Amino acid sequence: MHTMWKGTISFGLVNIPVKMHAATENKDIKLRNLHKKCKTPIKYEKTCPNCDEDVKNEDIVKAYEYASNKFVVLDDEELEALKKEQEDKAVEIVDFVQLEEIDPVYFEKSYYLSPNEGGSKAYALLREALTDTGKIGIAKMMIRSKEQLAVIRVYKDAIVVETIHYPDEVRAVGDVPNVPSQESVGKKELDTAKMLIEQLTTEFEPEKYKDDYRTALMELIEAKKNNEEVEIGGETKAKPDNVVNLMDALQESLDRAKSDKPKTTKPKKKTTTKKTTTKKKKATS
C-alpha cells in the first residue's frame, strides 16, 4: 500500500510512530471527452478573462474571496509554513467515546494505520486497549492541507483513522424542506411496516453487494474494444406499481418478500432417531 502520511499518534505520554494508507479506493470508471470529428482528447486550458491570455502555473496565486471580487492573496511560502507547523504536531487523542455515540452523517473517509519503525509494541497496546474497553479515540490531524477531526478505532487487526466532519460542516436538519414534523400513522400500517422490515432483515454481508452499473459499463467497453456487436436494453427490473393506498403497498411488499425468501428445510426426525438407535446398538455390542 502507498504511504500517504507519516506521523505520530499519542495518548497521554504514549507515542506511536505510524504510517497512513488509504483504506478505500474509488472504482468509478473515468471517461475522457473527445472531439467528435477526430476523436482527439479535449484540452482545458487556464486563461485570464481580464487579460485575455493563457496563464502558466507559475503565474497563478492562491487567494481567499472574503467579499464579491475582493481577495486576500496568500503566498505559497506562508501556506507551506502554516501547513508544516500543523503537520509536525503529533496526532493527539484528546477523548475516548463510544462509537455508537457518533451518528454516521459525520463520517467521511477511512484510512489504515500501520506501525512505523519501533512502533509495533505501542501500536499493539493501543489496539488491545481499544478492543477491551470498546472505546474509540477522538483526535485532530492534518491531511492534505486541512485539519481533520478524526476517530481512531480498531477494524479487524488494524487501527483505522476515520475522518469525521466538524459540527459546522453538517447542515442543520431543520433546513431540509418538506420534512413532516407530526404525521398520524395508523397502527395497522405501522405493524405491517415492522413485519416487512423483519421479513427483509438479514446479516450484513458486504461481498454480496455489487456495482451493477460499473460491471455493465466495463462489459460494454470490452465489447466495443474488441469490435463486437453491442446490444443495449436487455431485461429491466419492473417498476413498482403505482399503489395509492399505503396499506395496499405495504401488504403487497410483504407478500412479495415472503414469496422471494428461500425456505429452509429442517432435517427429518426419523433420520435422527435411526442414527441414535444405531449408535446405542453399537455401544451395547
Protein backbone atom coordinates (compact mmCIF):
# COMPACT_ATOMS: atom_id res chain seq x y z
CA MET A 1 0.00 0.00 0.00
CA HIS A 2 1.17 3.52 -0.78
CA THR A 3 2.10 5.55 2.33
CA MET A 4 0.12 8.78 2.31
CA TRP A 5 1.35 10.25 5.56
CA LYS A 6 3.83 9.56 8.36
CA GLY A 7 3.43 10.85 11.88
CA THR A 8 2.79 10.02 15.50
CA ILE A 9 -0.40 9.07 17.32
CA SER A 10 -0.26 9.88 21.02
CA PHE A 11 -2.48 9.31 24.03
CA GLY A 12 -1.21 10.50 27.38
CA LEU A 13 2.58 10.10 27.24
CA VAL A 14 2.45 7.15 24.82
CA ASN A 15 3.68 7.97 21.29
CA ILE A 16 3.12 5.59 18.38
CA PRO A 17 5.00 6.23 15.12
CA VAL A 18 2.64 5.27 12.30
CA LYS A 19 2.17 5.29 8.53
CA MET A 20 -1.20 6.03 6.97
CA HIS A 21 -2.68 4.24 3.93
CA ALA A 22 -5.97 4.80 2.10
CA ALA A 23 -8.46 2.14 3.23
CA THR A 24 -10.82 2.63 0.29
CA GLU A 25 -10.42 3.34 -3.42
CA ASN A 26 -12.64 4.96 -5.99
CA LYS A 27 -13.72 2.38 -8.57
CA ASP A 28 -15.56 4.86 -10.81
CA ILE A 29 -14.80 4.42 -14.50
CA LYS A 30 -13.33 7.66 -15.83
CA LEU A 31 -14.43 8.69 -19.31
CA ARG A 32 -12.49 11.22 -21.39
CA ASN A 33 -14.06 13.94 -23.54
CA LEU A 34 -13.02 13.72 -27.20
CA HIS A 35 -13.62 15.90 -30.23
CA LYS A 36 -16.43 14.09 -32.05
CA LYS A 37 -14.93 14.77 -35.50
CA CYS A 38 -11.36 13.49 -34.99
CA LYS A 39 -11.56 11.65 -31.61
CA THR A 40 -8.84 13.82 -30.05
CA PRO A 41 -8.92 14.48 -26.28
CA ILE A 42 -10.17 17.97 -25.44
CA LYS A 43 -7.77 20.30 -23.60
CA TYR A 44 -8.91 22.53 -20.77
CA GLU A 45 -6.55 25.48 -20.68
CA LYS A 46 -6.23 28.11 -17.95
CA THR A 47 -6.98 31.58 -19.24
CA CYS A 48 -7.43 35.00 -17.69
CA PRO A 49 -10.66 36.64 -18.92
CA ASN A 50 -9.37 40.10 -17.90
CA CYS A 51 -6.04 39.91 -19.75
CA ASP A 52 -7.39 37.61 -22.48
CA GLU A 53 -4.31 35.38 -22.36
CA ASP A 54 -3.25 31.88 -21.33
CA VAL A 55 -1.88 31.61 -17.79
CA LYS A 56 1.01 29.33 -16.75
CA ASN A 57 1.08 27.53 -13.40
CA GLU A 58 3.90 29.75 -12.10
CA ASP A 59 1.74 32.83 -12.70
CA ILE A 60 -1.13 31.57 -10.51
CA VAL A 61 -1.50 32.55 -6.84
CA LYS A 62 -3.98 31.41 -4.21
CA ALA A 63 -6.42 33.81 -2.59
CA TYR A 64 -9.49 33.90 -0.36
CA GLU A 65 -12.57 35.75 -1.60
CA TYR A 66 -13.93 37.47 1.53
CA ALA A 67 -16.45 39.56 -0.46
CA SER A 68 -17.61 39.68 -4.07
CA ASN A 69 -14.46 40.20 -6.22
CA LYS A 70 -12.39 41.14 -3.13
CA PHE A 71 -9.49 38.83 -2.36
CA VAL A 72 -6.75 38.28 0.20
CA VAL A 73 -3.73 36.84 -1.62
CA LEU A 74 -1.78 34.13 0.25
CA ASP A 75 1.82 33.34 -0.66
CA ASP A 76 2.89 29.74 -1.19
CA GLU A 77 5.60 30.20 1.46
CA GLU A 78 3.04 31.30 4.05
CA LEU A 79 0.75 28.38 3.28
CA GLU A 80 3.62 25.86 3.36
CA ALA A 81 4.91 27.22 6.69
CA LEU A 82 1.44 27.05 8.23
CA LYS A 83 0.89 23.56 6.85
CA LYS A 84 4.26 22.29 8.14
CA GLU A 85 3.63 23.79 11.58
CA GLN A 86 0.45 21.74 11.91
CA GLU A 87 1.83 18.57 10.31
CA ASP A 88 4.80 18.47 12.69
CA LYS A 89 2.44 18.17 15.65
CA ALA A 90 1.65 14.69 16.96
CA VAL A 91 -1.87 13.48 16.37
CA GLU A 92 -3.09 13.54 19.96
CA ILE A 93 -6.11 11.55 21.06
CA VAL A 94 -7.94 14.04 23.28
CA ASP A 95 -11.04 11.99 24.21
CA PHE A 96 -12.32 8.43 24.25
CA VAL A 97 -16.00 7.81 23.47
CA GLN A 98 -18.38 5.06 22.39
CA LEU A 99 -18.64 4.53 18.62
CA GLU A 100 -22.44 4.41 18.74
CA GLU A 101 -22.49 7.96 20.11
CA ILE A 102 -21.40 9.29 16.68
CA ASP A 103 -24.08 9.46 14.00
CA PRO A 104 -22.96 8.09 10.57
CA VAL A 105 -23.69 11.51 9.00
CA TYR A 106 -20.38 12.69 10.50
CA PHE A 107 -18.19 10.03 8.88
CA GLU A 108 -16.15 10.94 5.81
CA LYS A 109 -13.23 8.65 4.78
CA SER A 110 -11.29 5.72 6.20
CA TYR A 111 -7.51 5.23 6.41
CA TYR A 112 -5.49 2.27 7.69
CA LEU A 113 -2.64 2.88 10.11
CA SER A 114 0.42 0.65 10.26
CA PRO A 115 3.24 0.98 12.82
CA ASN A 116 6.36 2.78 11.69
CA GLU A 117 9.84 1.72 12.82
CA GLY A 118 9.86 0.95 16.55
CA GLY A 119 6.12 1.39 16.95
CA SER A 120 4.83 -2.20 16.90
CA LYS A 121 4.56 -2.67 20.68
CA ALA A 122 2.79 0.64 21.33
CA TYR A 123 0.56 0.00 18.28
CA ALA A 124 -0.47 -3.40 19.67
CA LEU A 125 -1.02 -1.85 23.11
CA LEU A 126 -3.44 0.78 21.76
CA ARG A 127 -5.22 -1.81 19.61
CA GLU A 128 -5.79 -4.15 22.57
CA ALA A 129 -6.81 -1.32 24.91
CA LEU A 130 -9.40 -0.02 22.41
CA THR A 131 -10.73 -3.54 21.82
CA ASP A 132 -11.02 -4.42 25.51
CA THR A 133 -12.70 -1.15 26.51
CA GLY A 134 -14.94 -0.95 23.44
CA LYS A 135 -13.97 2.72 23.06
CA ILE A 136 -12.73 4.86 20.15
CA GLY A 137 -10.39 7.84 20.25
CA ILE A 138 -11.18 11.37 19.06
CA ALA A 139 -8.22 13.25 17.60
CA LYS A 140 -7.20 16.09 15.27
CA MET A 141 -4.76 15.73 12.38
CA MET A 142 -3.60 17.48 9.22
CA ILE A 143 -4.39 15.69 5.93
CA ARG A 144 -3.78 17.41 2.60
CA SER A 145 -3.68 20.97 3.94
CA LYS A 146 -6.81 20.54 6.02
CA GLU A 147 -7.12 19.98 9.75
CA GLN A 148 -9.39 16.98 10.21
CA LEU A 149 -11.37 15.77 13.16
CA ALA A 150 -10.80 12.02 13.30
CA VAL A 151 -11.84 8.82 15.01
CA ILE A 152 -9.19 6.26 15.98
CA ARG A 153 -10.71 2.78 16.12
CA VAL A 154 -9.97 -0.90 15.51
CA TYR A 155 -11.13 -2.72 12.37
CA LYS A 156 -10.24 -6.42 12.39
CA ASP A 157 -6.48 -6.44 13.21
CA ALA A 158 -5.70 -2.87 12.13
CA ILE A 159 -6.06 0.56 13.69
CA VAL A 160 -8.17 2.79 11.46
CA VAL A 161 -8.37 6.57 11.22
CA GLU A 162 -11.87 7.65 10.24
CA THR A 163 -12.06 11.34 9.33
CA ILE A 164 -15.29 12.95 10.50
CA HIS A 165 -16.92 16.27 9.76
CA TYR A 166 -16.88 19.13 12.23
CA PRO A 167 -20.35 20.01 13.55
CA ASP A 168 -20.50 23.22 11.49
CA GLU A 169 -19.88 21.16 8.32
CA VAL A 170 -23.06 19.13 8.86
CA ARG A 171 -26.08 21.04 7.65
CA ALA A 172 -28.98 21.51 10.05
CA VAL A 173 -31.81 19.03 9.67
CA GLY A 174 -34.23 21.92 10.19
CA ASP A 175 -33.12 23.34 6.82
CA VAL A 176 -34.37 20.28 4.94
CA PRO A 177 -37.59 21.27 3.13
CA ASN A 178 -40.93 19.48 3.48
CA VAL A 179 -39.96 17.16 6.36
CA PRO A 180 -43.18 16.29 8.22
CA SER A 181 -42.98 17.09 11.93
CA GLN A 182 -46.02 15.22 13.23
CA GLU A 183 -47.90 12.83 10.99
CA SER A 184 -50.53 10.43 12.26
CA VAL A 185 -49.61 6.83 11.44
CA GLY A 186 -52.20 4.08 11.72
CA LYS A 187 -51.39 1.09 13.94
CA LYS A 188 -52.18 -1.41 11.17
CA GLU A 189 -49.83 0.31 8.72
CA LEU A 190 -47.10 0.54 11.36
CA ASP A 191 -47.41 -3.13 12.33
CA THR A 192 -47.28 -4.20 8.67
CA ALA A 193 -44.24 -1.98 8.05
CA LYS A 194 -42.48 -3.60 11.03
CA MET A 195 -43.34 -7.06 9.68
CA LEU A 196 -41.89 -6.08 6.29
CA ILE A 197 -38.68 -4.87 7.95
CA GLU A 198 -38.40 -8.14 9.89
CA GLN A 199 -39.01 -10.15 6.73
CA LEU A 200 -36.21 -8.32 4.88
CA THR A 201 -33.79 -8.37 7.82
CA THR A 202 -30.59 -10.40 7.32
CA GLU A 203 -26.94 -10.40 8.33
CA PHE A 204 -24.78 -7.78 6.62
CA GLU A 205 -22.57 -9.50 4.02
CA PRO A 206 -20.73 -6.76 2.06
CA GLU A 207 -19.48 -9.27 -0.52
CA LYS A 208 -22.98 -9.80 -1.93
CA TYR A 209 -23.43 -6.16 -2.97
CA LYS A 210 -22.07 -5.39 -6.45
CA ASP A 211 -21.87 -2.26 -8.60
CA ASP A 212 -24.09 -3.46 -11.45
CA TYR A 213 -23.68 -0.28 -13.48
CA ARG A 214 -19.85 -0.39 -13.36
CA THR A 215 -19.87 -4.07 -14.37
CA ALA A 216 -22.21 -3.43 -17.30
CA LEU A 217 -20.18 -0.41 -18.41
CA MET A 218 -16.91 -2.40 -18.39
CA GLU A 219 -18.58 -5.17 -20.42
CA LEU A 220 -19.73 -2.56 -22.94
CA ILE A 221 -16.22 -1.07 -23.15
CA GLU A 222 -14.62 -4.52 -23.63
CA ALA A 223 -17.14 -5.43 -26.33
CA LYS A 224 -16.56 -2.19 -28.25
CA LYS A 225 -12.79 -2.55 -27.84
CA ASN A 226 -13.00 -5.99 -29.46
CA ASN A 227 -15.27 -4.68 -32.24
CA GLU A 228 -18.12 -6.91 -31.10
CA GLU A 229 -21.75 -6.14 -31.77
CA VAL A 230 -23.34 -4.39 -28.83
CA GLU A 231 -27.00 -4.63 -27.95
CA ILE A 232 -28.21 -2.49 -25.05
CA GLY A 233 -31.61 -2.87 -23.48
CA GLY A 234 -31.94 -6.34 -22.01
CA GLU A 235 -34.01 -7.31 -19.02
CA THR A 236 -35.02 -4.43 -16.80
CA LYS A 237 -36.47 -4.57 -13.34
CA ALA A 238 -40.16 -3.94 -13.22
CA LYS A 239 -41.10 -0.57 -11.82
CA PRO A 240 -43.14 -0.64 -8.63
CA ASP A 241 -46.87 -0.47 -9.09
CA ASN A 242 -48.43 2.94 -8.57
CA VAL A 243 -50.39 1.91 -5.48
CA VAL A 244 -52.16 4.90 -4.00
CA ASN A 245 -53.28 3.18 -0.81
CA LEU A 246 -50.35 2.91 1.67
CA MET A 247 -51.73 -0.21 3.34
CA ASP A 248 -52.11 -1.97 -0.03
CA ALA A 249 -48.49 -1.10 -0.90
CA LEU A 250 -47.23 -2.46 2.44
CA GLN A 251 -49.21 -5.69 2.17
CA GLU A 252 -48.12 -6.23 -1.44
CA SER A 253 -44.48 -5.68 -0.45
CA LEU A 254 -44.82 -8.09 2.47
CA ASP A 255 -46.36 -10.79 0.26
CA ARG A 256 -43.56 -10.43 -2.29
CA ALA A 257 -40.89 -10.56 0.41
CA LYS A 258 -42.36 -13.77 1.82
CA SER A 259 -42.52 -15.43 -1.60
CA ASP A 260 -38.95 -14.37 -2.50
CA LYS A 261 -37.41 -15.58 0.77
CA PRO A 262 -35.86 -19.08 0.39
CA LYS A 263 -37.42 -21.77 2.51
CA THR A 264 -35.15 -23.56 4.99
CA THR A 265 -35.55 -27.34 5.11
CA LYS A 266 -35.35 -28.98 8.52
CA PRO A 267 -33.88 -32.48 8.97
CA LYS A 268 -36.45 -35.23 9.41
CA LYS A 269 -36.88 -36.58 12.93
CA LYS A 270 -37.00 -40.20 11.69
CA THR A 271 -33.44 -40.00 10.36
CA THR A 272 -32.18 -38.70 13.70
CA THR A 273 -33.97 -41.48 15.57
CA LYS A 274 -32.45 -44.19 13.37
CA LYS A 275 -28.94 -42.84 13.84
CA THR A 276 -29.43 -42.66 17.61
CA THR A 277 -30.71 -46.26 17.69
CA THR A 278 -27.73 -47.49 15.65
CA LYS A 279 -25.27 -45.78 17.99
CA LYS A 280 -26.97 -47.36 21.00
CA LYS A 281 -26.75 -50.83 19.42
CA LYS A 282 -23.05 -50.38 18.68
CA ALA A 283 -22.42 -49.19 22.21
CA THR A 284 -24.29 -52.26 23.62
CA SER A 285 -22.37 -54.74 21.45
